[in-house]
Short mmCIF file of C-alpha atoms (C1' of nucleotides) in Angstrom, two decimals:
data_model
loop_
_atom_site.label_atom_id
_atom_site.label_comp_id
_atom_site.label_asym_id
_atom_site.label_seq_id
_atom_site.Cartn_x
_atom_site.Cartn_y
_atom_site.Cartn_z
CA MET A 1 138.64 99.28 145.62
CA ALA A 2 136.08 102.31 146.75
CA ALA A 3 138.30 105.51 146.29
CA GLY A 4 138.33 107.15 149.34
CA GLU A 5 137.90 103.91 151.30
CA GLN A 6 140.81 103.20 154.08
CA ILE A 7 143.05 100.11 153.31
CA THR A 8 145.24 97.90 155.70
CA GLU A 9 148.15 96.65 154.91
CA ASP A 10 147.40 93.49 156.05
CA GLN A 11 144.45 93.09 154.25
CA LEU A 12 146.21 93.57 151.09
CA ALA A 13 148.68 90.80 152.11
CA GLN A 14 145.78 88.32 152.56
CA ILE A 15 144.27 89.32 149.10
CA SER A 16 147.74 88.93 147.57
CA GLY A 17 148.51 85.99 149.53
CA VAL A 18 152.22 87.02 150.72
CA SER A 19 153.10 88.77 154.25
CA ARG A 20 152.98 92.21 154.73
CA THR A 21 156.57 92.79 153.73
CA PRO A 22 156.64 92.63 149.84
CA VAL A 23 153.31 94.86 150.21
CA ARG A 24 154.76 97.41 152.46
CA GLU A 25 157.01 98.02 149.29
CA ALA A 26 154.30 97.88 147.25
CA VAL A 27 151.98 100.42 149.22
CA ARG A 28 155.33 102.54 149.00
CA ARG A 29 154.99 102.67 144.81
CA LEU A 30 151.60 103.39 144.58
CA GLU A 31 151.88 106.57 147.26
CA ASP A 32 154.48 107.79 145.52
CA GLU A 33 152.08 107.01 142.45
CA LEU A 34 149.60 108.70 144.92
CA LEU A 35 146.98 105.69 144.57
CA LEU A 36 147.15 105.52 147.76
CA VAL A 37 147.32 108.28 150.53
CA ARG A 38 148.60 107.89 154.04
CA SER A 39 145.85 109.90 156.43
CA ASP A 40 147.94 112.37 159.14
CA THR A 41 148.43 109.84 161.09
CA LYS A 42 149.78 106.71 158.71
CA ARG A 43 146.64 105.16 157.96
CA LEU A 44 146.00 104.11 154.97
CA PHE A 45 143.41 104.84 152.27
CA VAL A 46 142.82 104.31 148.70
CA ALA A 47 143.36 107.77 146.68
CA ASP A 48 140.00 109.78 145.11
CA TRP A 49 141.55 111.36 141.51
CA SER A 50 139.45 114.88 140.90
CA ARG A 51 139.61 115.63 136.97
CA ASP A 52 141.65 118.37 138.53
CA ASP A 53 144.42 115.67 139.54
CA ILE A 54 143.91 113.97 136.37
CA GLU A 55 144.29 117.24 134.10
CA GLU A 56 147.34 117.96 136.48
CA MET A 57 148.83 114.75 135.69
CA PHE A 58 148.25 115.46 131.71
CA VAL A 59 149.73 118.62 131.74
CA LEU A 60 153.05 117.24 133.25
CA ARG A 61 153.14 114.84 131.16
CA GLN A 62 152.85 116.86 128.22
CA MET A 63 155.90 118.69 129.39
CA LEU A 64 158.08 116.08 130.04
CA GLU A 65 157.62 113.58 127.48
CA GLY A 66 157.35 116.52 125.00
CA HIS A 67 160.82 117.15 126.22
CA ALA A 68 161.39 113.45 125.60
CA ALA A 69 160.26 113.84 122.05
CA GLU A 70 162.25 116.99 121.29
CA ARG A 71 165.44 115.23 122.68
CA ALA A 72 164.86 112.07 120.81
CA ALA A 73 164.21 113.77 117.19
CA SER A 74 167.92 114.19 117.52
CA ARG A 75 169.12 110.95 118.55
CA LEU A 76 166.90 108.24 117.32
CA SER A 77 168.66 106.01 115.41
CA ARG A 78 167.10 104.38 112.20
CA GLU A 79 166.71 101.19 114.05
CA GLN A 80 164.65 103.17 116.63
CA ILE A 81 162.33 104.93 113.35
CA ALA A 82 162.26 101.43 111.92
CA ALA A 83 160.58 100.28 115.29
CA LEU A 84 158.72 103.22 115.92
CA GLU A 85 157.08 102.05 111.99
CA ALA A 86 156.54 98.96 113.19
CA VAL A 87 154.98 99.38 116.35
CA ASN A 88 152.22 101.63 114.99
CA ARG A 89 151.22 99.50 111.84
CA ASP A 90 150.10 96.79 114.48
CA LEU A 91 148.29 99.59 116.43
CA THR A 92 146.50 101.01 113.34
CA ALA A 93 145.57 97.77 112.68
CA ALA A 94 144.81 97.26 116.22
CA VAL A 95 142.18 100.27 115.72
CA GLU A 96 140.87 99.59 111.98
CA GLN A 97 138.92 96.58 112.36
CA ALA A 98 135.35 97.02 113.10
CA SER A 99 135.44 96.75 117.05
CA PRO A 100 139.03 97.83 118.02
CA ASP A 101 141.33 95.74 119.87
CA VAL A 102 141.58 98.21 123.16
CA ALA A 103 144.03 95.89 124.82
CA ARG A 104 146.09 95.53 121.56
CA PHE A 105 146.42 99.32 121.02
CA LEU A 106 147.60 100.03 124.93
CA GLU A 107 150.32 97.52 124.20
CA ALA A 108 151.46 99.07 121.22
CA ASN A 109 150.99 102.91 122.50
CA ARG A 110 153.17 101.87 125.47
CA ALA A 111 155.55 100.25 123.45
CA PHE A 112 155.67 103.09 121.15
CA HIS A 113 156.19 106.11 123.60
CA ASP A 114 158.76 103.94 125.25
CA VAL A 115 160.51 104.05 122.53
CA ILE A 116 160.92 107.72 122.65
CA ILE A 117 161.22 107.61 126.27
CA ASP A 118 164.52 105.09 125.90
CA ALA A 119 165.61 107.29 122.70
CA ALA A 120 165.88 110.22 124.60
CA GLN A 121 168.59 109.16 126.81
CA SER A 122 168.04 110.66 130.35
CA PRO A 123 167.59 107.90 132.92
CA ARG A 124 165.48 111.06 135.23
CA LEU A 125 163.43 111.94 132.57
CA ALA A 126 162.24 108.05 132.18
CA GLN A 127 161.86 108.02 135.60
CA LEU A 128 159.95 110.56 136.16
CA LEU A 129 157.58 109.87 133.64
CA ALA A 130 157.45 106.17 134.77
CA ARG A 131 156.35 107.95 138.38
CA LEU A 132 153.75 109.42 136.18
CA VAL A 133 152.08 107.60 133.48
CA GLU A 134 149.86 105.23 135.91
CA ALA A 135 148.19 102.26 134.50
CA PRO A 136 145.09 102.86 136.12
CA VAL A 137 144.54 105.94 135.09
CA VAL A 138 145.82 105.46 131.25
CA LEU A 139 143.39 102.38 130.98
CA ARG A 140 140.35 104.45 132.48
CA THR A 141 141.03 107.09 130.03
CA ALA A 142 141.29 104.37 127.02
CA ARG A 143 138.47 103.01 127.95
CA THR A 144 136.62 106.49 126.77
CA TYR A 145 138.22 106.37 123.33
CA THR A 146 136.16 106.05 120.88
CA ARG A 147 137.18 104.37 117.42
CA GLU A 148 138.00 108.09 115.90
CA ASP A 149 139.75 108.87 118.99
CA LEU A 150 142.16 105.56 118.55
CA LEU A 151 142.49 106.39 114.58
CA GLN A 152 143.22 109.94 115.79
CA SER A 153 146.31 108.35 118.23
CA ALA A 154 147.32 106.86 115.05
CA ARG A 155 147.66 109.91 113.09
CA ASP A 156 149.76 111.33 115.35
CA HIS A 157 152.16 108.94 115.74
CA ASP A 158 152.72 108.69 112.32
CA GLU A 159 153.21 112.41 112.06
CA LEU A 160 155.56 112.25 115.05
CA ILE A 161 157.59 109.68 113.00
CA ALA A 162 157.93 112.47 110.01
CA ALA A 163 158.59 114.63 112.67
CA PHE A 164 161.46 112.13 114.44
CA THR A 165 162.49 111.30 110.13
CA ALA A 166 162.79 114.97 109.42
CA ARG A 167 164.95 115.40 112.63
CA ASP A 168 163.24 118.36 114.06
CA PRO A 169 162.59 118.68 117.58
CA ASP A 170 160.21 121.45 117.69
CA TRP A 171 158.21 119.36 115.72
CA ALA A 172 158.32 116.17 117.50
CA ARG A 173 157.43 118.32 120.60
CA ALA A 174 154.79 120.03 119.64
CA VAL A 175 153.01 116.92 118.01
CA MET A 176 153.43 115.18 121.34
CA GLY A 177 152.24 118.32 122.87
CA SER A 178 148.77 118.30 121.19
CA HIS A 179 148.71 114.62 120.95
CA LEU A 180 148.82 114.27 124.77
CA ARG A 181 146.28 117.44 125.49
CA ARG A 182 143.66 115.87 122.79
CA ALA A 183 143.66 112.79 124.86
CA PHE A 184 142.88 114.61 128.04
CA HIS A 185 139.99 116.32 126.37
CA THR A 186 138.90 113.00 125.31
CA PHE A 187 139.21 111.97 129.01
CA ALA A 188 137.39 115.11 130.55
CA ARG A 189 135.17 114.84 127.62
CA ALA A 190 134.19 111.16 128.75
CA VAL A 191 134.02 112.51 132.19
CA GLY A 192 131.83 115.15 131.93
CA PRO A 193 131.89 118.82 133.36
CA THR A 194 134.55 120.23 135.61
CA LYS A 195 132.71 120.85 138.52
CA GLU A 196 132.20 117.05 139.42
CA ARG A 197 134.77 115.25 141.28
CA ASP A 198 135.55 111.49 139.50
CA ALA A 199 133.78 108.45 141.64
CA ALA A 200 134.93 106.01 139.48
CA ALA A 201 135.99 102.77 141.55
CA MET B 1 181.58 106.69 150.33
CA ALA B 2 183.10 106.51 147.15
CA ALA B 3 181.26 106.90 143.73
CA GLY B 4 180.65 102.93 141.71
CA GLU B 5 181.33 101.07 145.51
CA GLN B 6 179.17 98.26 146.06
CA ILE B 7 177.22 98.43 149.67
CA THR B 8 175.17 95.60 151.04
CA GLU B 9 171.93 96.73 153.11
CA ASP B 10 173.94 94.53 155.69
CA GLN B 11 176.30 96.99 155.72
CA LEU B 12 174.04 99.82 156.60
CA ALA B 13 172.19 98.71 158.73
CA GLN B 14 174.95 97.68 160.74
CA ILE B 15 175.92 101.83 160.13
CA SER B 16 172.55 103.02 161.18
CA GLY B 17 172.64 100.70 163.99
CA VAL B 18 168.91 99.31 162.98
CA SER B 19 168.01 95.97 161.40
CA ARG B 20 167.57 95.56 157.41
CA THR B 21 163.91 96.06 157.34
CA PRO B 22 163.73 100.39 157.60
CA VAL B 23 167.29 99.99 155.74
CA ARG B 24 165.25 98.44 152.83
CA GLU B 25 162.66 101.52 152.59
CA ALA B 26 165.31 103.74 152.84
CA VAL B 27 167.56 102.16 149.92
CA ARG B 28 164.65 102.30 148.02
CA ARG B 29 163.83 106.28 148.45
CA LEU B 30 167.66 106.63 147.06
CA GLU B 31 166.94 104.09 144.75
CA ASP B 32 164.40 106.36 143.57
CA GLU B 33 166.79 109.21 143.61
CA LEU B 34 168.88 107.59 141.68
CA LEU B 35 171.96 107.89 144.65
CA LEU B 36 172.04 103.99 144.16
CA VAL B 37 171.58 101.95 141.75
CA ARG B 38 170.97 98.08 141.37
CA SER B 39 173.71 96.27 139.38
CA ASP B 40 172.06 93.93 136.71
CA THR B 41 171.39 91.51 139.18
CA LYS B 42 169.89 93.23 142.27
CA ARG B 43 173.51 94.13 143.72
CA LEU B 44 173.60 97.45 145.36
CA PHE B 45 175.91 99.89 144.25
CA VAL B 46 176.50 103.62 144.81
CA ALA B 47 175.86 106.00 141.86
CA ASP B 48 177.92 107.85 140.04
CA TRP B 49 176.68 110.89 138.57
CA SER B 50 178.75 112.04 135.51
CA ARG B 51 178.71 116.09 134.93
CA ASP B 52 175.93 115.68 132.27
CA ASP B 53 173.17 113.54 134.81
CA ILE B 54 173.54 116.82 136.60
CA GLU B 55 173.03 118.70 133.65
CA GLU B 56 170.27 116.65 132.84
CA MET B 57 168.71 117.21 136.07
CA PHE B 58 169.65 121.00 136.56
CA VAL B 59 167.01 120.94 133.00
CA LEU B 60 164.21 118.98 134.69
CA ARG B 61 164.37 120.98 137.63
CA GLN B 62 164.30 124.31 135.54
CA MET B 63 161.47 123.04 133.21
CA LEU B 64 159.22 121.96 136.39
CA GLU B 65 160.12 124.81 138.49
CA GLY B 66 159.69 127.14 136.21
CA HIS B 67 155.98 125.53 135.99
CA ALA B 68 155.38 125.76 139.32
CA ALA B 69 156.57 129.51 139.69
CA GLU B 70 154.11 130.17 136.50
CA ARG B 71 151.65 128.70 138.57
CA ALA B 72 152.29 130.03 142.12
CA ALA B 73 152.45 133.58 139.95
CA SER B 74 148.55 133.64 140.47
CA ARG B 75 148.29 131.76 143.08
CA LEU B 76 150.43 133.10 145.61
CA SER B 77 148.55 134.68 148.44
CA ARG B 78 149.62 138.22 150.02
CA GLU B 79 151.13 135.78 153.23
CA GLN B 80 152.96 133.88 151.22
CA ILE B 81 154.53 136.54 148.86
CA ALA B 82 155.03 138.39 152.45
CA ALA B 83 156.92 135.11 153.69
CA LEU B 84 159.12 135.17 150.57
CA GLU B 85 160.25 138.59 151.48
CA ALA B 86 161.14 137.44 154.92
CA VAL B 87 163.15 134.65 153.82
CA ASN B 88 165.27 136.24 151.26
CA ARG B 89 165.69 139.29 153.72
CA ASP B 90 167.35 136.44 155.81
CA LEU B 91 168.81 135.11 152.94
CA THR B 92 170.68 138.16 151.94
CA ALA B 93 171.40 138.57 155.46
CA ALA B 94 173.59 135.45 155.69
CA VAL B 95 174.75 136.50 152.44
CA GLU B 96 176.04 139.56 153.04
CA GLN B 97 178.19 139.31 156.20
CA ALA B 98 182.47 139.19 155.34
CA SER B 99 182.41 135.09 155.95
CA PRO B 100 178.35 134.20 154.43
CA ASP B 101 176.87 131.76 156.02
CA VAL B 102 176.47 128.58 153.59
CA ALA B 103 173.91 126.60 155.88
CA ARG B 104 171.94 129.32 156.67
CA PHE B 105 171.60 130.51 152.84
CA LEU B 106 170.58 126.74 152.32
CA GLU B 107 167.69 126.27 154.96
CA ALA B 108 166.80 129.89 153.58
CA ASN B 109 166.89 128.79 149.73
CA ARG B 110 164.89 125.78 150.29
CA ALA B 111 162.79 127.69 152.41
CA PHE B 112 162.06 130.23 149.79
CA HIS B 113 161.75 127.16 146.94
CA ASP B 114 159.22 125.35 148.99
CA VAL B 115 156.66 128.40 149.50
CA ILE B 116 156.52 128.39 145.25
CA ILE B 117 156.00 124.93 145.24
CA ASP B 118 153.35 124.39 147.83
CA ALA B 119 151.57 127.55 145.84
CA ALA B 120 151.61 126.13 142.79
CA GLN B 121 148.79 123.52 144.57
CA SER B 122 150.19 120.76 142.35
CA PRO B 123 150.92 117.55 144.90
CA ARG B 124 152.00 115.66 141.81
CA LEU B 125 154.10 118.19 140.81
CA ALA B 126 155.59 119.52 144.49
CA GLN B 127 156.77 115.04 144.35
CA LEU B 128 158.25 114.95 141.15
CA LEU B 129 160.67 118.12 142.51
CA ALA B 130 161.09 116.60 145.74
CA ARG B 131 162.57 113.27 144.02
CA LEU B 132 164.40 115.56 141.76
CA VAL B 133 166.49 118.36 144.17
CA GLU B 134 168.43 115.66 146.08
CA ALA B 135 170.16 117.02 148.99
CA PRO B 136 173.63 115.41 148.23
CA VAL B 137 173.51 117.45 144.73
CA VAL B 138 172.43 120.60 145.99
CA LEU B 139 174.81 120.33 148.92
CA ARG B 140 177.74 119.94 146.47
CA THR B 141 176.37 122.85 144.23
CA ALA B 142 175.92 125.70 146.89
CA ARG B 143 180.19 124.48 148.09
CA THR B 144 181.33 125.73 144.36
CA TYR B 145 179.45 129.14 145.21
CA THR B 146 181.58 132.51 145.58
CA ARG B 147 180.02 135.21 147.88
CA GLU B 148 179.14 136.82 143.95
CA ASP B 149 177.09 133.68 143.03
CA LEU B 150 175.16 133.88 146.11
CA LEU B 151 174.58 137.41 146.27
CA GLN B 152 172.88 136.68 142.47
CA SER B 153 170.96 134.25 143.79
CA ALA B 154 169.57 136.53 146.29
CA ARG B 155 169.18 139.63 143.52
CA ASP B 156 167.11 136.59 141.80
CA HIS B 157 164.99 135.75 144.64
CA ASP B 158 164.08 139.13 144.72
CA GLU B 159 162.82 139.68 140.74
CA LEU B 160 160.71 136.68 141.18
CA ILE B 161 159.12 138.02 143.66
CA ALA B 162 158.61 141.29 141.79
CA ALA B 163 157.37 139.08 139.39
CA PHE B 164 154.36 137.40 141.82
CA THR B 165 154.29 140.85 142.93
CA ALA B 166 153.45 141.83 138.97
CA ARG B 167 151.39 138.25 139.00
CA ASP B 168 153.15 137.92 135.75
CA PRO B 169 153.97 133.98 135.32
CA ASP B 170 155.71 134.68 131.94
CA TRP B 171 158.15 136.72 134.38
CA ALA B 172 158.10 134.28 136.77
CA ARG B 173 159.10 131.72 134.97
CA ALA B 174 161.76 133.40 132.94
CA VAL B 175 163.22 134.44 135.90
CA MET B 176 163.07 130.74 137.16
CA GLY B 177 164.72 129.55 134.65
CA SER B 178 167.85 131.57 134.60
CA HIS B 179 168.09 131.50 137.94
CA LEU B 180 168.77 127.80 138.16
CA ARG B 181 170.52 127.96 134.53
CA ARG B 182 173.35 129.50 136.29
CA ALA B 183 173.18 127.96 139.34
CA PHE B 184 173.90 125.29 136.85
CA HIS B 185 177.13 126.74 135.26
CA THR B 186 178.29 128.21 138.52
CA PHE B 187 178.34 124.15 139.17
CA ALA B 188 179.76 123.40 135.46
CA ARG B 189 182.71 126.59 136.07
CA ALA B 190 183.59 124.09 139.43
CA VAL B 191 183.77 120.98 138.26
CA GLY B 192 186.00 121.51 134.96
CA PRO B 193 185.74 120.87 131.05
CA THR B 194 182.45 118.47 129.97
CA LYS B 195 184.43 115.89 128.94
CA GLU B 196 185.82 114.99 132.53
CA ARG B 197 183.43 112.72 134.72
CA ASP B 198 182.81 113.26 138.57
CA ALA B 199 184.85 111.24 140.64
CA ALA B 200 184.30 113.87 144.15
CA ALA B 201 183.46 111.29 146.93
"C1'" DC C 1 122.95 114.16 179.46
"C1'" DG C 2 127.61 115.35 178.14
"C1'" DG C 3 133.29 115.50 178.22
"C1'" DG C 4 137.49 113.21 179.22
"C1'" DA C 5 140.20 109.40 181.14
"C1'" DG C 6 141.92 105.17 180.59
"C1'" DC C 7 141.73 100.63 178.99
"C1'" DA C 8 141.53 97.58 174.62
"C1'" DA C 9 141.39 96.88 169.76
"C1'" DT C 10 143.33 98.44 165.50
"C1'" DT C 11 147.42 98.93 162.35
"C1'" DT C 12 151.96 100.56 161.64
"C1'" DG C 13 157.12 100.23 162.28
"C1'" DT C 14 160.96 97.13 163.62
"C1'" DA C 15 163.86 93.05 164.60
"C1'" DT C 16 165.30 88.46 163.50
"C1'" DA C 17 164.90 83.80 161.02
"C1'" DC C 18 164.91 81.71 157.11
"C1'" DA C 19 164.52 80.78 151.92
"C1'" DA C 20 165.84 82.11 147.03
"C1'" DT C 21 168.85 83.62 144.44
"C1'" DA C 22 173.28 85.32 142.87
"C1'" DA C 23 178.41 85.65 142.83
"C1'" DC C 24 182.70 83.57 143.43
"C1'" DC C 25 185.83 79.89 144.12
"C1'" DC C 26 188.39 75.87 142.96
"C1'" DG C 27 189.07 72.07 140.77
"C1'" DT C 28 188.83 68.89 136.96
"C1'" DG C 29 188.74 67.49 132.10
"C1'" DC C 30 189.73 68.22 127.42
"C1'" DG D 1 196.30 77.13 129.50
"C1'" DC D 2 191.20 77.25 129.47
"C1'" DA D 3 186.25 76.50 130.02
"C1'" DC D 4 182.80 74.54 132.34
"C1'" DG D 5 180.98 72.97 136.37
"C1'" DG D 6 179.63 71.76 141.19
"C1'" DG D 7 179.60 73.54 145.77
"C1'" DT D 8 180.31 77.56 148.87
"C1'" DT D 9 179.64 81.62 149.94
"C1'" DA D 10 177.07 86.09 150.05
"C1'" DT D 11 173.28 89.17 148.93
"C1'" DT D 12 168.54 90.02 148.55
"C1'" DG D 13 163.55 88.89 149.13
"C1'" DT D 14 159.95 86.82 152.28
"C1'" DA D 15 157.50 85.22 156.69
"C1'" DT D 16 156.52 85.67 161.27
"C1'" DA D 17 156.85 87.72 165.94
"C1'" DC D 18 156.87 91.32 168.55
"C1'" DA D 19 157.14 96.83 169.80
"C1'" DA D 20 155.19 101.14 169.28
"C1'" DA D 21 151.51 104.31 168.24
"C1'" DT D 22 146.80 105.68 167.08
"C1'" DT D 23 142.27 104.77 166.70
"C1'" DG D 24 137.70 104.54 169.62
"C1'" DC D 25 135.00 102.43 172.83
"C1'" DT D 26 133.62 102.51 177.71
"C1'" DC D 27 132.81 103.90 181.89
"C1'" DC D 28 132.87 107.07 185.30
"C1'" DC D 29 132.26 111.63 186.75
"C1'" DG D 30 130.27 116.50 186.78
#
DNA sequence: CGGGAGCAATTTGTATACAATAACCCGTGC
DNA sequence: GCACGGGTTATTGTATACAAATTGCTCCCG
């Protein structure tokens, strides 16, 4: 639905075919994720994310996920590193095809990052990142990826695995940082110059 | 209530004198803050924070609030800096008395940090920090402060103001970092050695 | 023609009742 | 004596009804 549009709990309830009670809980989550915002007096609107909003999200994610990579470097088990390798093989296969399978890429990508966050062994960090990495935003970002962007992601993951294998926290953090920062610039390039607000629906 | 104890929504509703509907929303927030946790199958328990849990909270807070201070350094208005000075004068007064007024210290301290977070102009950052800085934990931490600890906090704030006045982001971040890291060690000293779990009620 | 008071309609907040699911107790068979 | 079901109780999840609050419209008055 359109950014900035007002929406009522009742409408969402009818759309989803459930009563307002569970809708209210879902709305609370979407408010936490800043996908819905409440007007001055409790009325509900769909959020309008500017380019700057998305950059800020990437900056925070870089900070937190970099920290996760740093912690994971000294905590990942051999099995977890093997899992990362397996997942990234799948991700690479999804991308190396003539026409990349973006859905499969996204699923593998999420799995990859989940292993790292899990290995960081910090429930609070995991929780903050869950709030930050919103599916709709990631999805829109991924749509703007070219095949070369996707391949570069796969290579970043390979280097992350190398950093983990070497048990080098600084290396891991640095790779994660450039990985995410590049993702932001890929997105920014697609969205266009800084001044314009993002009007995607 | 005791850590680890089971609690039901019904009990909380009776205690607060409202129905389960608003209680459920409040419980959701407390779950977000990890003050309540759900068992494997949705049953509700009051969380049991270990010393490591609290350290992790401080580490994350240091990272995020350091970032906030860095951004604030180049964004704070003259009025906001003046507000920080006023708030810290009040904080200092509350602490310099023979018997420090801890409640007043806490309120001034919160106001001080709120100005900085507000000046950072990042709604997402503000939201993450709100989830992180839990009143009960801060309260328990503050109880362990000696008069000298409180005075050191006031001096930290003074140095932060100096960093802001100089418009030096790196300085601001560094001061904020040591400010929060010291707070953690003050807490850790009071709680005791690392190995023990925190059993406060 | 403009401004404001008051009423109607919309929207969110809360209470209550009921449905679904999980834990617990107890007896039975081996 | 112990594992396994069956049924009862406890607890969470959802629907519905109603209360409170906010908006916006309308109509009256200057």
